[in-house]
Short mmCIF file of C-alpha atoms in Angstrom, two decimals:
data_model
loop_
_atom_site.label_atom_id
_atom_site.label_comp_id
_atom_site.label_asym_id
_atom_site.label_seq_id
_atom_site.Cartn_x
_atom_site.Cartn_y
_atom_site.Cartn_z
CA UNK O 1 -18.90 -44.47 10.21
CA UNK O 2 -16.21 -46.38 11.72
CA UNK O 3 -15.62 -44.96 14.87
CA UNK O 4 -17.59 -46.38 17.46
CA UNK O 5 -17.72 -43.10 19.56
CA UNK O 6 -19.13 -40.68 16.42
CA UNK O 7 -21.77 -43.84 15.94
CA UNK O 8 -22.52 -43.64 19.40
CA UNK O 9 -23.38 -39.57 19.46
CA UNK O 10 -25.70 -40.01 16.82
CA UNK O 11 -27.32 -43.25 18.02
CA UNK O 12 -28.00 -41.35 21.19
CA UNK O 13 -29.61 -38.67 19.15
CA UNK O 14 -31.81 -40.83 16.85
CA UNK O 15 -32.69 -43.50 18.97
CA UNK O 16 -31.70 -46.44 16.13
CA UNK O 17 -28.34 -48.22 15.62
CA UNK O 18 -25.81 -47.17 13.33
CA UNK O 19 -24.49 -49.10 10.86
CA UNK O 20 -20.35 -49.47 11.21
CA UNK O 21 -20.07 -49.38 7.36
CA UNK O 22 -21.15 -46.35 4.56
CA UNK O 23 -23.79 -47.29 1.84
CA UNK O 24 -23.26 -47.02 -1.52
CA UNK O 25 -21.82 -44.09 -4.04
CA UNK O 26 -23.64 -43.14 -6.49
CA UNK O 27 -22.15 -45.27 -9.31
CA UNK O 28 -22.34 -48.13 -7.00
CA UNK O 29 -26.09 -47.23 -6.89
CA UNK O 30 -26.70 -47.38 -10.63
CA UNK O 31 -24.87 -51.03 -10.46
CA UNK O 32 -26.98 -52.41 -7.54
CA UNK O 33 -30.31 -51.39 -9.53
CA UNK O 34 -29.07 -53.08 -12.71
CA UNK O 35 -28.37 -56.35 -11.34
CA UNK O 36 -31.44 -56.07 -9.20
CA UNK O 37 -29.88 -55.61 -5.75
CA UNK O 38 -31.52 -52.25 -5.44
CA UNK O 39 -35.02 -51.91 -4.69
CA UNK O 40 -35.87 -48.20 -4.57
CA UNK O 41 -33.93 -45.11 -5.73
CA UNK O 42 -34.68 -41.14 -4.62
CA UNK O 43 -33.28 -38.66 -6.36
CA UNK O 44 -32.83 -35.02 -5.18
CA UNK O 45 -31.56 -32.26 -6.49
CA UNK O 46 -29.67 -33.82 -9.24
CA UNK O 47 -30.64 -34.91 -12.76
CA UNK O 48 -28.85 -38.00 -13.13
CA UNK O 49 -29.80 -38.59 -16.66
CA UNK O 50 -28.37 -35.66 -18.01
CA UNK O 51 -25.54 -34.80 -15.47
CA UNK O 52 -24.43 -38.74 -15.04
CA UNK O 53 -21.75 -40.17 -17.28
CA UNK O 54 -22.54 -43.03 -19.56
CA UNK O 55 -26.58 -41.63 -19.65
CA UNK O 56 -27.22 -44.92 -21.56
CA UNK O 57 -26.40 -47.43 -18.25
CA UNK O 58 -28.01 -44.82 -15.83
CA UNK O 59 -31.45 -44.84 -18.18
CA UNK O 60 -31.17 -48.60 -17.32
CA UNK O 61 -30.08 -49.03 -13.63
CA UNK O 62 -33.89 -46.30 -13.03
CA UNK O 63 -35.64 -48.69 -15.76
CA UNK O 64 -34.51 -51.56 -13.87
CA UNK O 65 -34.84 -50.29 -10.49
CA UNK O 66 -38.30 -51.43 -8.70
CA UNK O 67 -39.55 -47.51 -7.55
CA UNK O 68 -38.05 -44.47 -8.58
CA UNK O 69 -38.64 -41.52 -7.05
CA UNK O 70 -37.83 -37.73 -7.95
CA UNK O 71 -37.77 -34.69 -6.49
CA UNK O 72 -38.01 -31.47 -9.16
CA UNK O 73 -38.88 -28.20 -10.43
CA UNK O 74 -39.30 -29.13 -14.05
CA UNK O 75 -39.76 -32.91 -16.07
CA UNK O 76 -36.00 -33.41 -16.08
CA UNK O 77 -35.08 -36.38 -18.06
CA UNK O 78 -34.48 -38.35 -14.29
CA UNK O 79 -38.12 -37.28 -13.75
CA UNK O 80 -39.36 -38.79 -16.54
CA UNK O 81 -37.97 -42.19 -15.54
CA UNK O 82 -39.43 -42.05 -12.56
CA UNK O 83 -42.60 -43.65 -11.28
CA UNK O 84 -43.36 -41.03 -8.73
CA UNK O 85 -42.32 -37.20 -9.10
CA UNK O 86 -42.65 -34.76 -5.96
CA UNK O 87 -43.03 -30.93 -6.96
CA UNK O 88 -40.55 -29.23 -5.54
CA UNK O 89 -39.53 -25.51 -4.24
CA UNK O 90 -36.41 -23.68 -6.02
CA UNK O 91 -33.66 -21.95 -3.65
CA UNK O 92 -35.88 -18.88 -3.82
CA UNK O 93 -38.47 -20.96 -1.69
CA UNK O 94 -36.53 -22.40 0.79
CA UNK O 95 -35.41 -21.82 4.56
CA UNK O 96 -32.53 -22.94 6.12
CA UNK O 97 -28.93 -22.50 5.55
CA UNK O 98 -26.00 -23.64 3.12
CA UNK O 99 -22.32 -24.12 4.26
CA UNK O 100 -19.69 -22.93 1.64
CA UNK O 101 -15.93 -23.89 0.75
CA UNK O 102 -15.15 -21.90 3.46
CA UNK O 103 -16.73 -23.44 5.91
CA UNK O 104 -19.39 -20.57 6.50
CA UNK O 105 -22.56 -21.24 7.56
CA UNK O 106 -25.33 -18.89 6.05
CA UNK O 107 -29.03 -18.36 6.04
CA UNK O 108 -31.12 -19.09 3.21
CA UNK O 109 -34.94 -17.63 3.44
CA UNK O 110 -37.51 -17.82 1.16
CA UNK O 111 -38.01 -14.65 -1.35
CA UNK O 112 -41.09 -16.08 -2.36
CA UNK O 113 -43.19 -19.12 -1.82
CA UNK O 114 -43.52 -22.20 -3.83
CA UNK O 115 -45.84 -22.47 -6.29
CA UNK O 116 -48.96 -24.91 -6.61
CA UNK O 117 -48.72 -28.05 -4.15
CA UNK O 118 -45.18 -27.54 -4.29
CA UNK O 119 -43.12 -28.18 -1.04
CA UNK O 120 -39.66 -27.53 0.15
CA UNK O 121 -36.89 -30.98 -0.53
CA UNK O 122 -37.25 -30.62 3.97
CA UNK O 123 -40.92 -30.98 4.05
CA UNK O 124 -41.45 -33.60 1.58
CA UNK O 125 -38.68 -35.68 2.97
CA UNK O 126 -40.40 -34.94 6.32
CA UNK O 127 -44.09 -35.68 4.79
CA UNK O 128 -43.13 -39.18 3.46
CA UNK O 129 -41.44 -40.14 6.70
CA UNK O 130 -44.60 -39.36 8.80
CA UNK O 131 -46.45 -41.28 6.07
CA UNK O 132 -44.03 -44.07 6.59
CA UNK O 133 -45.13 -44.10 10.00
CA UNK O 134 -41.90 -42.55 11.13
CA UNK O 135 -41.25 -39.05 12.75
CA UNK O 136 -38.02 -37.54 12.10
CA UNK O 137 -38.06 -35.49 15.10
CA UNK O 138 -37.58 -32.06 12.93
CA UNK O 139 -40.32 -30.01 11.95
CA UNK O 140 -38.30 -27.10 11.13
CA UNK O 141 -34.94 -26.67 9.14
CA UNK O 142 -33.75 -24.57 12.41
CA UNK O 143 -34.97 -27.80 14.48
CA UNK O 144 -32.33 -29.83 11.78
CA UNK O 145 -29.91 -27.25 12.50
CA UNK O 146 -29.96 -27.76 16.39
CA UNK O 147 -29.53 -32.11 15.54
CA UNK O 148 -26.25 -31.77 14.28
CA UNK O 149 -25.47 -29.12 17.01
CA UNK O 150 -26.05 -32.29 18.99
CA UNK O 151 -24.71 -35.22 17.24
CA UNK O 152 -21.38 -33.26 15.85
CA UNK O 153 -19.19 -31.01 18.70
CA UNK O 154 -18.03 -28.81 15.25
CA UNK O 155 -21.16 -27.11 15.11
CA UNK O 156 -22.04 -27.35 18.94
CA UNK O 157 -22.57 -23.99 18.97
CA UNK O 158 -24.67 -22.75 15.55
CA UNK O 159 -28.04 -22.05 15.64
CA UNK O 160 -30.33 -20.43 13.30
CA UNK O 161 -31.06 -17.61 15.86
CA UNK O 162 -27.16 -17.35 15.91
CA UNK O 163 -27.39 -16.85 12.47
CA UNK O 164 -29.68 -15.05 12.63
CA UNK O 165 -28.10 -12.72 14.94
CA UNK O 166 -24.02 -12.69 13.24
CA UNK O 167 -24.76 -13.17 9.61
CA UNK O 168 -22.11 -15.49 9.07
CA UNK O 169 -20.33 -18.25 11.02
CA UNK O 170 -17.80 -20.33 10.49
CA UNK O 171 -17.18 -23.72 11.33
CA UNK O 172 -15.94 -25.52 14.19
CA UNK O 173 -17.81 -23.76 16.02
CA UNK O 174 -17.97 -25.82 19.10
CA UNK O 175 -19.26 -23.30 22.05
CA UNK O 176 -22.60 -21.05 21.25
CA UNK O 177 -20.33 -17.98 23.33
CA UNK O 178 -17.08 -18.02 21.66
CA UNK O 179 -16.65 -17.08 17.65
CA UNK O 180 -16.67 -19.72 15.07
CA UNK O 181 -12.99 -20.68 13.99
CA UNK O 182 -12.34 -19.28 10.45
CA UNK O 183 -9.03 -21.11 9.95
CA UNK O 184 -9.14 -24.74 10.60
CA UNK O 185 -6.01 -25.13 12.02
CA UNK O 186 -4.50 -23.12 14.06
CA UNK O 187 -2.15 -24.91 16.69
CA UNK O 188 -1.90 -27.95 14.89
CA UNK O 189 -3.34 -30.64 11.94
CA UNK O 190 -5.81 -33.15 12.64
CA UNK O 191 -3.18 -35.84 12.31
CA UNK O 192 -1.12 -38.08 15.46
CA UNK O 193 1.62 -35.84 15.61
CA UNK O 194 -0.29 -32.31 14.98
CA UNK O 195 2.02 -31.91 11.78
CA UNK O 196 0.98 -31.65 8.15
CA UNK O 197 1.54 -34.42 5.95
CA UNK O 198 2.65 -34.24 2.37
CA UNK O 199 2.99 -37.41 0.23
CA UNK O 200 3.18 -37.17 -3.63
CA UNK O 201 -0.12 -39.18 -5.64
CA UNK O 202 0.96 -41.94 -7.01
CA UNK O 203 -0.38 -41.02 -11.26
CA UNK O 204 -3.27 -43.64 -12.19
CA UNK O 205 -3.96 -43.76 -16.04
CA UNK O 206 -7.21 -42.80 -17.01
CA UNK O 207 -10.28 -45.52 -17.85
CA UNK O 208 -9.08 -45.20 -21.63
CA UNK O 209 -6.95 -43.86 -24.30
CA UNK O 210 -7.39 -42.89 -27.46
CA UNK O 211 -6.17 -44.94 -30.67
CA UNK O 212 -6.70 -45.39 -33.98
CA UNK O 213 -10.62 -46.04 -33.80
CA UNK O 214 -11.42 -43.01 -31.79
CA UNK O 215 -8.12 -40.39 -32.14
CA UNK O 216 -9.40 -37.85 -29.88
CA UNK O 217 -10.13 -36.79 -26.37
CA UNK O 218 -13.62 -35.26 -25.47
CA UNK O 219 -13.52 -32.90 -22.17
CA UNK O 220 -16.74 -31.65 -20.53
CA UNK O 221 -17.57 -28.34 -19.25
CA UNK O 222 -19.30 -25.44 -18.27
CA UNK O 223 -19.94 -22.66 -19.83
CA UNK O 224 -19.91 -19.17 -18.22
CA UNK O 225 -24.01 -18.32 -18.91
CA UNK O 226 -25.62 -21.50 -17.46
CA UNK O 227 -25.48 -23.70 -15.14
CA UNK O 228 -24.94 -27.96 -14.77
CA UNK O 229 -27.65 -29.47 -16.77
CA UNK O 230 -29.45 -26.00 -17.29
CA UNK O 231 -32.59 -26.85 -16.27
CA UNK O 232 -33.01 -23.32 -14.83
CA UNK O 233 -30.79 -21.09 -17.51
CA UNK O 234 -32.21 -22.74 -19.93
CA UNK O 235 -35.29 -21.08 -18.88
CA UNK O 236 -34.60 -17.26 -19.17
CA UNK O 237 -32.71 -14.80 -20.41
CA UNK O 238 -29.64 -17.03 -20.16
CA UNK O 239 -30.98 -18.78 -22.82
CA UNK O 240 -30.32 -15.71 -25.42
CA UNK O 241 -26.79 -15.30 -24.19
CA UNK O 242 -25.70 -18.83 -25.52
CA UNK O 243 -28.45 -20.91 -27.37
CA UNK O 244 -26.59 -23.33 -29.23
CA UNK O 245 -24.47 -26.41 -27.33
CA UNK O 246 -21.04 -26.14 -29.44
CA UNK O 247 -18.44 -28.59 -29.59
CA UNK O 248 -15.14 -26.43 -29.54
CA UNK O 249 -12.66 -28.19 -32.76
CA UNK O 250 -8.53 -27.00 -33.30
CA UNK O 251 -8.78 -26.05 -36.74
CA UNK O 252 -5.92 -28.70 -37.43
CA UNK O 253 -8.61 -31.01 -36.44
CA UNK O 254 -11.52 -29.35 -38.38
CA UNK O 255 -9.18 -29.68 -41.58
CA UNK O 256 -7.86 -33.29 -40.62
CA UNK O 257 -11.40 -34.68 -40.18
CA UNK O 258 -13.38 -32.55 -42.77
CA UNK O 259 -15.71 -30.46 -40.24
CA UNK O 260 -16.96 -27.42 -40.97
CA UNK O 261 -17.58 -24.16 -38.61
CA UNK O 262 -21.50 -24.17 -37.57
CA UNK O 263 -22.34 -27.41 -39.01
CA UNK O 264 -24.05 -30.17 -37.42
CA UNK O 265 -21.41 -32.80 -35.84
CA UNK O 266 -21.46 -36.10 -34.53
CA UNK O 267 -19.23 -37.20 -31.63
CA UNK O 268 -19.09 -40.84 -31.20
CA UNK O 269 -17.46 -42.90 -28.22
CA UNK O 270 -17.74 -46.63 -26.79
CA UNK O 271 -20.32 -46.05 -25.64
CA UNK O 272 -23.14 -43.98 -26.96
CA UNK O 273 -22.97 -40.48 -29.59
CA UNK O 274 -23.55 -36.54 -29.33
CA UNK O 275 -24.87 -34.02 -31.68
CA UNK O 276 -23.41 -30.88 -31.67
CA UNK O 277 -22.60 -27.73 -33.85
CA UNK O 278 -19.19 -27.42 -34.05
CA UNK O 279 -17.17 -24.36 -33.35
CA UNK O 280 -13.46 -24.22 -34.82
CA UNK O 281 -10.73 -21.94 -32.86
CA UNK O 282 -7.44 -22.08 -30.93
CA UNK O 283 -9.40 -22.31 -27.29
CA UNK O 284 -8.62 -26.47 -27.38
CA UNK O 285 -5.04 -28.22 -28.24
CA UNK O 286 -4.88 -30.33 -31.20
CA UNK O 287 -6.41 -33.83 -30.46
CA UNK O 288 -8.78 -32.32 -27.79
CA UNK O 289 -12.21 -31.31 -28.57
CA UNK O 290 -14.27 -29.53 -25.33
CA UNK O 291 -17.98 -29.39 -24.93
CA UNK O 292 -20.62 -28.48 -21.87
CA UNK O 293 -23.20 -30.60 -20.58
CA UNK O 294 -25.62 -27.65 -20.11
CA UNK O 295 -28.06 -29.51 -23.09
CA UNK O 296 -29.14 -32.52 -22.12
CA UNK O 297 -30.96 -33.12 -25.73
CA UNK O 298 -27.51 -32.91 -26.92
CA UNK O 299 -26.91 -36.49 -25.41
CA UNK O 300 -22.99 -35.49 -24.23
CA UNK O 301 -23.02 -38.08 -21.51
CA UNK O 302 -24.36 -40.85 -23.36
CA UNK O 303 -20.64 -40.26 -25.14
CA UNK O 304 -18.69 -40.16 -21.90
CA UNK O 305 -17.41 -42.80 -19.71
CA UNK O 306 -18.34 -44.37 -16.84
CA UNK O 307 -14.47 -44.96 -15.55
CA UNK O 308 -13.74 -43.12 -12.19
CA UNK O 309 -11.83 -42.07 -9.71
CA UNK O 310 -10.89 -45.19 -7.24
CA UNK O 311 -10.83 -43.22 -4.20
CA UNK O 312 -13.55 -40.68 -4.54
CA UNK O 313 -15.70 -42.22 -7.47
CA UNK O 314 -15.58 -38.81 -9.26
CA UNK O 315 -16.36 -40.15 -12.98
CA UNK O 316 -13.75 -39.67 -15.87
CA UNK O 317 -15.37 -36.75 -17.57
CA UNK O 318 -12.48 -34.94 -18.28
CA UNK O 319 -11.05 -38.04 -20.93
CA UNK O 320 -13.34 -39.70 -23.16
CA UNK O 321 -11.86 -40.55 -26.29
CA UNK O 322 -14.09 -40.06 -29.26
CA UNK O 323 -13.87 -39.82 -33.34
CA UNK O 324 -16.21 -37.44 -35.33
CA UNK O 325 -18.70 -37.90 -37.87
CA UNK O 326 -20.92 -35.87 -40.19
CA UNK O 327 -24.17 -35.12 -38.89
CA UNK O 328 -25.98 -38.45 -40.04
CA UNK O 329 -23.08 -40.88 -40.95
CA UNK O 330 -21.70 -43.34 -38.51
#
């Protein structure tokens, strides 16, 4: 966003000027829409209200934000804040492609189509924008593909018929003739001198400890049979495989704080509480307790905190600290 020559590429492209300075992370989102600098929200692919930490200020920031809108499969608790929801297509309805760790871009096409008046995330982004009065200037995901082939020399030379064509390509992949480049750097780093540099973190403290009001430290999770907030495993078979959200206890811990294996528990932090059934074993350290945030009805991140990373804004959901409580006291 900074550099004057990336703005200009894409200026050139879209025909509109750049702005020289990013817009806001998502936390910073939730905070402009609670003190009422944010006047319309669009959500994609994400339920915030379950997935989000501190659930409690996100319900607010889409209650006090002007128009919400949502994009999804199923009434996620995001969608059901929102004052518009768009029916969307799963993966198995989609075209285009996906990029992984590795830097490989791959086709995605659709194994079946969407259901209903359901529409791919592409063509209901594209649909509003015509509504709008504006015309993105892609009527295809291949037609996307071929804008950042113009805006970005890294993927100069990708193409969906490319794709098509080689299965797999990596990025950069600057010249449509010539292989994509499956290690990033091979003569030297993207740095002023071409060397690698190696500097050691300096350690930041997390958000919040735990004391003598709440003694131990919650971490969050998956589990191996489903997936984020589990709006899809939650669905099938995957469902069967593991039903129940536990809340994994030391048995030092289940002894010290009177809790009981497959009993309703309460987990209560600063900021909101958590119903789970507890599960006692050796799989967490004394003082930790570990659950997954696969069951939103569970309410696990209206327990955790909204403290985060001050580089990357990745939230704190690895240390919340938290005290337990039988299943109906406080």
């Amino acid at each position: 966003m900074a550099d004057p020559a990336v703005r200009a590429r894409a200026e050139e492209v879209w025909g509109v000027t750049v702005p020289p300075r990013p817009g806001l992370r998502i936390p910073e989102m939730f905070a402009a829409a609670r003190a009422g600098r944010l006047g319309a929200l669009w959500v994609i692919g994400e339920d915030v209200c379950a997935t989000d930490p501190d659930a409690n200020r996100v319900a607010r920031a889409l209650g006090t934000c002007p128009l919400v809108v949502c994009d999804e499969l199923f009434l996620s608790e995001t969608a059901r804040h929102a004052d518009v929801v768009l029916p969307v297509a799963s993966w198995l309805e989609k075209d285009g492609t996906f990029v992984n760790f590795d830097r490989r871009f791959q086709r995605v096409r659709p194994a079946v189509a969407p259901p209903g008046r359901a529409r791919t995330d592409f063509d209901t982004v594209r649909a509003v924008a015509e509504a709008m009065g504006t015309d993105l200037g892609c009527p295809t995901p291949a037609d996307a593909l071929a804008e950042c082939a113009r805006i970005s020399p890294h993927f100069a030379g990708l193409s969906h018929r490319r794709l098509d064509r080689e299965g797999a390509v990596c990025w950069p992949c600057p010249d449509p003739d010539r292989p994509g480049q499956a290690t990033l750097y091979r003569e030297r780093f993207a740095t002023a001198d071409g060397r690698a540099h190696l500097a050691a973190v300096p350690h930041l403290p997390p958000g919040e400890q735990p004391d003598g009001d709440y003694p131990l430290v919650m971490v969050t999770g998956r589990r191996w049979a489903h997936y984020n907030s589990g709006s899809m495993t939650r669905r099938g078979g995957n469902l069967a495989l593991d039903p129940v959200d536990h809340l994994d206890i030391h048995p030092d811990d289940a002894v010290r704080y009177g809790v009981r294996e497959g009993e309703p528990v309460q987990v209560i932090s600063r900021y909101g509480r958590a119903r789970l059934i507890a599960r006692i074993g050796g799989e967490t350290a004394p003082g930790q307790v570990f659950c997954s945030f696969h069951f939103p009805a569970s309410g696990v991140n209206r327990v955790t905190s909204d403290h985060a990373d001050t580089v990357t804004s990745c939230p704190e959901y690895k240390v919340t600290a938290v005290r337990l409580a039988a299943d109906g006291a406080g």
